[in-house]
Short mmCIF file of C-alpha atoms and ligand atoms in Angstrom, two decimals:
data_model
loop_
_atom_site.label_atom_id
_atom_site.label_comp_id
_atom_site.label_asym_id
_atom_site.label_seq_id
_atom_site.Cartn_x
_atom_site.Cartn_y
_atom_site.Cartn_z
CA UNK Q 1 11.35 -17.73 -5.42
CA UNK Q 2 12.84 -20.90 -3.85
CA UNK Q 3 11.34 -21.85 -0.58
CA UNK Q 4 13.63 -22.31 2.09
CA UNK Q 5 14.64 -25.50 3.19
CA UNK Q 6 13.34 -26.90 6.57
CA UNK Q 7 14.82 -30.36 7.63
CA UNK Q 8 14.01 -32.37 10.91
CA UNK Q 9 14.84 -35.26 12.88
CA UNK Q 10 13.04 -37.34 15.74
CA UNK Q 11 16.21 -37.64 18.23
CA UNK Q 12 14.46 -39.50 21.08
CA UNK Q 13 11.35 -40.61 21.51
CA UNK Q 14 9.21 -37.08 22.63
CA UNK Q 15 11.59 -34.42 21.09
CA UNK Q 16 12.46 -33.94 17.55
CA UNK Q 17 15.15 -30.85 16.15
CA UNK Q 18 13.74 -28.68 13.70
CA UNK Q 19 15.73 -26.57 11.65
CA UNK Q 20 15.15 -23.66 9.03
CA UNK Q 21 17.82 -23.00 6.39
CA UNK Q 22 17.28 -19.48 7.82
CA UNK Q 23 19.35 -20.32 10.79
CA UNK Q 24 16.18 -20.98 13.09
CA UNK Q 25 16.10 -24.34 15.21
CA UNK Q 26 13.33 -24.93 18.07
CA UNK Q 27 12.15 -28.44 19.54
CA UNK Q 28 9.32 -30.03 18.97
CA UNK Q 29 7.36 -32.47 20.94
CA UNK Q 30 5.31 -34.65 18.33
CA UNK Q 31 2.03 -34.59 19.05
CA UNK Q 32 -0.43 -35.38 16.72
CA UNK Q 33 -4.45 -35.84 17.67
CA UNK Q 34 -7.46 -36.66 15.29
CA UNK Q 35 -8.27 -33.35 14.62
CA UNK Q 36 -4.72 -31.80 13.57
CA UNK Q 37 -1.57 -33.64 11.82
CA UNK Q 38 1.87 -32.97 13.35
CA UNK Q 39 4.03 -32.04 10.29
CA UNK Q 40 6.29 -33.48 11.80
CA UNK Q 41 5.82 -37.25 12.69
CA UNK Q 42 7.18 -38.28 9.63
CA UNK Q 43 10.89 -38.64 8.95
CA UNK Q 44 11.68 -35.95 6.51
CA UNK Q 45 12.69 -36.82 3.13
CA UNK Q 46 13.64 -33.56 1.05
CA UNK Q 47 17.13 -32.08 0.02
CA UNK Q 48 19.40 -30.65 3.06
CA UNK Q 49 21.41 -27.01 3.22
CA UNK Q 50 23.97 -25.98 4.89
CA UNK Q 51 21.59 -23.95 6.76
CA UNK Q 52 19.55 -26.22 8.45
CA UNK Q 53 21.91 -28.74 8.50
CA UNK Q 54 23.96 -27.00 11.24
CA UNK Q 55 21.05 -26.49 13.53
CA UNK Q 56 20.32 -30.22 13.50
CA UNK Q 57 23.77 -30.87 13.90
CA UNK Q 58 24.49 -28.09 16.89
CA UNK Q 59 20.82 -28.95 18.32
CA UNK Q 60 21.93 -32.68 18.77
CA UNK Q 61 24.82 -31.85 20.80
CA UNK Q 62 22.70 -29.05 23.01
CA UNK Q 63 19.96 -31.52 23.58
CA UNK Q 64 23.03 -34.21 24.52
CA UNK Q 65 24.51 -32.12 26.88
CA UNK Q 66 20.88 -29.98 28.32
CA UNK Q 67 20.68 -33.05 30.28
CA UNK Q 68 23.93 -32.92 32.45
CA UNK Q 69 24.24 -29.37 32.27
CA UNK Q 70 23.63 -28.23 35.73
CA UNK Q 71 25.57 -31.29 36.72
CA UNK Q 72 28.61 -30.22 35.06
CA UNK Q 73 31.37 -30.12 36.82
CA UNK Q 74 33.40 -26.84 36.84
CA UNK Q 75 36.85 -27.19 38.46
CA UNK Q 76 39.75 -24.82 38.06
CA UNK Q 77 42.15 -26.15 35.75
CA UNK Q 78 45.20 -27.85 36.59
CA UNK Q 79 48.27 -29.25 34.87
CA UNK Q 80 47.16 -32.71 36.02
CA UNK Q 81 44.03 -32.18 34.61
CA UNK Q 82 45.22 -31.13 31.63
CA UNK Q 83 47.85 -34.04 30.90
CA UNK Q 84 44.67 -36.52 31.51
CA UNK Q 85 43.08 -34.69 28.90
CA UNK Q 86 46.00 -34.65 26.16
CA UNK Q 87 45.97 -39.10 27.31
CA UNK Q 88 42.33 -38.73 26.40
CA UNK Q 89 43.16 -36.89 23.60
CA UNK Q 90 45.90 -39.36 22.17
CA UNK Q 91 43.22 -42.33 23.08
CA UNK Q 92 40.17 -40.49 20.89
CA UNK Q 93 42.93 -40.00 17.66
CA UNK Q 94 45.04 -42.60 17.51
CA UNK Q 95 42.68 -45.35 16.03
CA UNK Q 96 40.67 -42.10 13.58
CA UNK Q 97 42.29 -43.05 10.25
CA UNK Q 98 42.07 -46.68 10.72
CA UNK Q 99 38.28 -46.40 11.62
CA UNK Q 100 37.39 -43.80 8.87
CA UNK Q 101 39.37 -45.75 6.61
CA UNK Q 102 36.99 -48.93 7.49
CA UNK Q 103 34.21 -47.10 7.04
CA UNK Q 104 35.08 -45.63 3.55
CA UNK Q 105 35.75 -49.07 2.33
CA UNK Q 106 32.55 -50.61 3.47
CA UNK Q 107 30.94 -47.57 1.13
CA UNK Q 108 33.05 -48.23 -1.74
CA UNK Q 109 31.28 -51.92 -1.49
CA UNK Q 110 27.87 -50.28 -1.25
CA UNK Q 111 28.18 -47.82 -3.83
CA UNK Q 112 28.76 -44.76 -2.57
CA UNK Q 113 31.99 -43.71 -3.66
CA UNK Q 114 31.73 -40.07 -2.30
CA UNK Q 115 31.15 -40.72 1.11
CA UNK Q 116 33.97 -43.22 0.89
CA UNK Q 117 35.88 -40.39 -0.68
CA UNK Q 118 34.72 -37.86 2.18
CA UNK Q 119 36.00 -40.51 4.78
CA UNK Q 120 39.20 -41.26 2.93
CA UNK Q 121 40.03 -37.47 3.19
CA UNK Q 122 39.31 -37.04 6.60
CA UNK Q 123 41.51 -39.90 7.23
CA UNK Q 124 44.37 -38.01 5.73
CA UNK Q 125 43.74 -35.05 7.30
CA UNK Q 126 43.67 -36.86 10.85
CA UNK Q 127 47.04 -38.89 10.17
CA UNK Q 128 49.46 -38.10 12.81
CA UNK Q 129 47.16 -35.92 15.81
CA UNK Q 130 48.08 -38.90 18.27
CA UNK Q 131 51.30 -37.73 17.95
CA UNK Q 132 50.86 -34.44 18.84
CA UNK Q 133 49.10 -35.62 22.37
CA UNK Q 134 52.27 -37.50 23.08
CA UNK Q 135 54.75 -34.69 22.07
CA UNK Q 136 52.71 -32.23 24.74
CA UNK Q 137 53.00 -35.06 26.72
CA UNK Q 138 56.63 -35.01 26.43
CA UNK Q 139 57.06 -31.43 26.46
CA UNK Q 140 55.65 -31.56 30.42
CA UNK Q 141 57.85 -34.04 31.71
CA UNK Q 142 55.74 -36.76 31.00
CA UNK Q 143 56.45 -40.30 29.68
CA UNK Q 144 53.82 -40.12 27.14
CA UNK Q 145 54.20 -43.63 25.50
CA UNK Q 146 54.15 -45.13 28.87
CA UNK Q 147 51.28 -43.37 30.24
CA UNK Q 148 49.02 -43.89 26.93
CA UNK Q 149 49.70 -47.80 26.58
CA UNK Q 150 48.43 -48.35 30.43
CA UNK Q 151 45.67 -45.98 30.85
CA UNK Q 152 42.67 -44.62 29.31
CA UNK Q 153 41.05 -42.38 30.82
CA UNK Q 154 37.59 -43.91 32.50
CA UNK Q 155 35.19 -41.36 30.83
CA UNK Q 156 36.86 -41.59 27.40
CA UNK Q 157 36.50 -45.19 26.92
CA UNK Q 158 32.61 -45.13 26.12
CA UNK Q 159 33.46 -42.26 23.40
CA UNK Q 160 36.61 -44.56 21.83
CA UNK Q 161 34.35 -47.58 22.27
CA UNK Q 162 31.26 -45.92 20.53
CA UNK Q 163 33.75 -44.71 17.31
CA UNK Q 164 35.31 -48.18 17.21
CA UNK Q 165 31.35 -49.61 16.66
CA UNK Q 166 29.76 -47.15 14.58
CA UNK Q 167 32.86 -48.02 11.99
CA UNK Q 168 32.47 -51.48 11.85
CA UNK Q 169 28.31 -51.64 11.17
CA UNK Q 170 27.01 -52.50 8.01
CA UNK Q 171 26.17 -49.02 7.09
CA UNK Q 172 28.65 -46.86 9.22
CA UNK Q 173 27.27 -43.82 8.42
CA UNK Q 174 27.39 -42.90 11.99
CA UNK Q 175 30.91 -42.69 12.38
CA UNK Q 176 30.17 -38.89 10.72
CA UNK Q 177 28.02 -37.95 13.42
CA UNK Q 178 30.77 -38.82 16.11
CA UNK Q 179 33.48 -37.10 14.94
CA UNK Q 180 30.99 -34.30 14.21
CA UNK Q 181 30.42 -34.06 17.40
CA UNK Q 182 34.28 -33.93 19.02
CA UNK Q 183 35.46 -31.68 16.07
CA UNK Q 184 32.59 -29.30 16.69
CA UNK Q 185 33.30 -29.05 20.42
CA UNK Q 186 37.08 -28.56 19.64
CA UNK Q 187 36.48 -25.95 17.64
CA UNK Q 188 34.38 -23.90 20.68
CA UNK Q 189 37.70 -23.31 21.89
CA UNK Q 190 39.47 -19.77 21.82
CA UNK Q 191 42.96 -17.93 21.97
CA UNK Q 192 41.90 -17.27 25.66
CA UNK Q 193 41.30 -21.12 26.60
CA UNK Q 194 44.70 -21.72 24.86
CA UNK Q 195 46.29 -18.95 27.10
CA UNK Q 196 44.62 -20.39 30.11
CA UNK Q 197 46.56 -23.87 29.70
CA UNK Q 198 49.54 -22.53 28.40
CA UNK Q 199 49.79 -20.12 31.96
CA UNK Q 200 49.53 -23.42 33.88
CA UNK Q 201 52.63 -24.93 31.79
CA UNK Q 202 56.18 -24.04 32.99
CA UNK Q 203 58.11 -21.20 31.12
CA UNK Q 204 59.53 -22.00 28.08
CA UNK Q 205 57.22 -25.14 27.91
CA UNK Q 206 55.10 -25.77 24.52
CA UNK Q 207 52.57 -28.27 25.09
CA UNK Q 208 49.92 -26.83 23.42
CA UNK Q 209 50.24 -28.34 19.92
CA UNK Q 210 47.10 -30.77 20.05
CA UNK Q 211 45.17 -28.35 21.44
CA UNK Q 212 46.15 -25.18 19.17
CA UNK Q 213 45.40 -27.80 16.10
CA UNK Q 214 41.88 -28.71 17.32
CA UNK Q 215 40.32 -25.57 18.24
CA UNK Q 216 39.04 -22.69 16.76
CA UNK Q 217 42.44 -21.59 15.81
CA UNK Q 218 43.19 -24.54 13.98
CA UNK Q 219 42.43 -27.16 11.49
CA UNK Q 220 39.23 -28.40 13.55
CA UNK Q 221 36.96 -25.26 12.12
CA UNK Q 222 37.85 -25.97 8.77
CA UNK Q 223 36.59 -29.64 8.95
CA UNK Q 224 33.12 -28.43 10.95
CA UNK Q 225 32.27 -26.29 8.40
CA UNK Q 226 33.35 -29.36 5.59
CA UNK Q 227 31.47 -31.53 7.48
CA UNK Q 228 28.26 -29.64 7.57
CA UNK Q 229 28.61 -28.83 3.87
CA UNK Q 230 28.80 -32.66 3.33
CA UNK Q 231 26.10 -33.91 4.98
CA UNK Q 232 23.92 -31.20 3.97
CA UNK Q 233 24.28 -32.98 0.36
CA UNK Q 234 23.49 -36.49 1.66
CA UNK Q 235 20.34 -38.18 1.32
CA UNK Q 236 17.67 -37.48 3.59
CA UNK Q 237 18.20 -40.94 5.10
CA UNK Q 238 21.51 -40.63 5.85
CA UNK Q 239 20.91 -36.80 7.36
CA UNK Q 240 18.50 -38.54 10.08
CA UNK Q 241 20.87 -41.12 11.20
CA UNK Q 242 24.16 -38.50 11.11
CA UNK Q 243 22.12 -36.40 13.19
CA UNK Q 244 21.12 -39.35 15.55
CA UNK Q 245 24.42 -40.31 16.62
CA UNK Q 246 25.64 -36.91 17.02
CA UNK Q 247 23.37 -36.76 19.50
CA UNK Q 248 23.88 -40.15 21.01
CA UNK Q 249 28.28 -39.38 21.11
CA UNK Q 250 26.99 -36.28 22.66
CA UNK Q 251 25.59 -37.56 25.38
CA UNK Q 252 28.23 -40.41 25.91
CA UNK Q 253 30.74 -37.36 25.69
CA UNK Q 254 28.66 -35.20 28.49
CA UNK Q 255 28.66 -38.05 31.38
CA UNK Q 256 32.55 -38.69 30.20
CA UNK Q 257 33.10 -35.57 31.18
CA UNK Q 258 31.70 -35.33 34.62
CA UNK Q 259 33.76 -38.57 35.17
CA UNK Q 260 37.04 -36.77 35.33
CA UNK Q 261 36.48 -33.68 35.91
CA UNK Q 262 34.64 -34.85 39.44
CA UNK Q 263 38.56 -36.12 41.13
CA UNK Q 264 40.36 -33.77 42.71
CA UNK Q 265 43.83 -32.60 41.61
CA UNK Q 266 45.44 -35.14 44.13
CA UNK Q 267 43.68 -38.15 43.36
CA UNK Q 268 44.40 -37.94 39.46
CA UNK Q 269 48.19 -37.42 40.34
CA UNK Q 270 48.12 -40.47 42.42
CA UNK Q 271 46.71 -42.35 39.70
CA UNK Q 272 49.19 -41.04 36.80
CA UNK Q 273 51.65 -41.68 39.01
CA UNK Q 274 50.51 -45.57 39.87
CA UNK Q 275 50.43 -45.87 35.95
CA UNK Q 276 53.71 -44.68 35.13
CA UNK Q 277 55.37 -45.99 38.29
CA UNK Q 278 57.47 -43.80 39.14
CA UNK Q 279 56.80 -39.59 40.48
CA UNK Q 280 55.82 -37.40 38.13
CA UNK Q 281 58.17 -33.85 37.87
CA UNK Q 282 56.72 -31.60 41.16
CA UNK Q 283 55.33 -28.90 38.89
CA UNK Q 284 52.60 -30.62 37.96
CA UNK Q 285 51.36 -31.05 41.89
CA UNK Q 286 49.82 -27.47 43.32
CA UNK Q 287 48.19 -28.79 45.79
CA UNK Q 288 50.08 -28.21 49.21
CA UNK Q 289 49.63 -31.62 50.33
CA UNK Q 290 53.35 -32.66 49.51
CA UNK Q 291 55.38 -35.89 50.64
CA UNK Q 292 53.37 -38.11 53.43
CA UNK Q 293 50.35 -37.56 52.67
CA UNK Q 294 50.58 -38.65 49.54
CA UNK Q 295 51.59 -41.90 50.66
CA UNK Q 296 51.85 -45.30 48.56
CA UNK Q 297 55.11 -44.65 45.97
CA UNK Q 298 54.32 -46.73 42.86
CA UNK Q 299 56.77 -49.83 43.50
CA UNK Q 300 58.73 -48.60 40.10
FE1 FE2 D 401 42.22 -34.39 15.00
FE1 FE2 D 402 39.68 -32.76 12.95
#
């Protein structure tokens, strides 16, 4: 009978992610002493399955966001919350099949023609989600174009920087463990956390597309389970380093988070507001603190 596969990976320096094909993960702290060997402390070099695979993949992105988890911030949800997220949105696809495209070139050059061929169709099947941001945008009032070419959100620029990077190294492997980690998190998302955002909007008001596309109801758990199926057939090599920087955009993604979600409701409305220069339509502001207060009127 074949034995099961177990695959691990050294993510920082004290813990590594061990995972059974069976569906078990646990963390390890290597610690080897004279008198017993830690299976471990070497990278592993075997075949991947699906499997394991996933526990790496999911334990890289728990272990990224254990860290800031009791930090997190928790805020109701509001409109204005929401259209920052759809600009963040718009910011983290717009430059995807350029960058994938990159990076499947630069493995054409090395010789690997069927990760450039993995990238290649994820670069097809990512054509055209910026657009969907700025139509939701639309839907709520919002001039989308204007508001995406003047802002990006603070805590999404790390996460667009990090993608823009990993798809320009020599060996951009990486790039897979990024978007592994924002597809995966998309596609956490339910009917009920679609609801939730659609009860904020207006009646009659769509703007829901990007976010219906890359949940669980979408396209998004399609590619996770694609994804894990591919890099469950790379090399053991590459399996170390995808798993590496899913952890690393994991944790760049967790402190992004707590950037925005830590301003209130009025502050963020101010800001859109300062970008855009002129007032935003009054259903996006709930809070009660309407006309003076809120002061300073973009000059327009
Ligand atoms: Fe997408
Ligand atoms: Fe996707």
């Amino acid at each position: 009978m074949a034995r099961l596969v177990t695959e691990w990976v050294n993510v920082t320096g004290d813990i590594s992610i061990i995972a059974r094909e069976s569906g078990e993960v646990w963390f390890h702290t290597p610690r080897g002493t004279k008198e017993t060997v830690d299976p471990f402390a070497t990278p592993m070099a075997g075949v991947g399955s699906a499997g394991s695979t996933v526990g790496l993949l999911d334990g890289a992105i728990n272990l990224g966001f254990a860290g800031i988890e009791k930090r997190l911030a928790r805020p109701d949800p509001t409109l204005v919350g929401y259209i920052v997220a759809l600009v963040g949105a718009y910011h983290t696809s717009v430059d995807t099949p350029r960058n994938l495209r990159r990076a499947a070139s630069r493995f054409k050059e090395l010789g690997r023609p069927e990760v450039a061929a993995y990238l290649e169709q994820r670069a097809r099947e990512e054509t055209g989600h910026d657009r969907l941001a700025l139509k939701d945008l639309r839907a709520l009032g919002v001039p989308g174009e204007r508001l995406v070419a003047n802002f990006i959100p603070e805590g999404i620029k790390p996460l667009c920087k990090r993608f823009d990077d990993l798809c320009v190294q020599d060996y951009p492997i990486g790039c897979i463990g990024y978007s592994y980690c924002l597809e995966r998190i998309a596609a956490l998302k339910q009917e009920t956390d679609i609801e939730k955002v659609q009860a904020l909007c207006p009646d009659g008001v769509d703007a829901t597309r990007f976010l219906r596309s890359h949940s669980s109801l979408g396209s998004e758990a399609t590619h996770v389970e694609e994804t894990i199926e591919f890099v469950a057939s790379l090399p053991a090599n590459d399996r170390i380093r995808v798993v590496r920087e899913t952890y690393e955009s994991a944790l760049i993604m967790a402190e992004g988070y707590n950037h925005e979600l830590l301003k209130s409701e009025a502050e963020i409305l101010e800001e859109l507001q300062q970008v855009v220069g002129e007032a935003l339509p009054y259903h996006l502001s709930s809070y009660p603190s309407h006309g003076e207060k809120r002061g300073a009127r973009p000059a327009a």
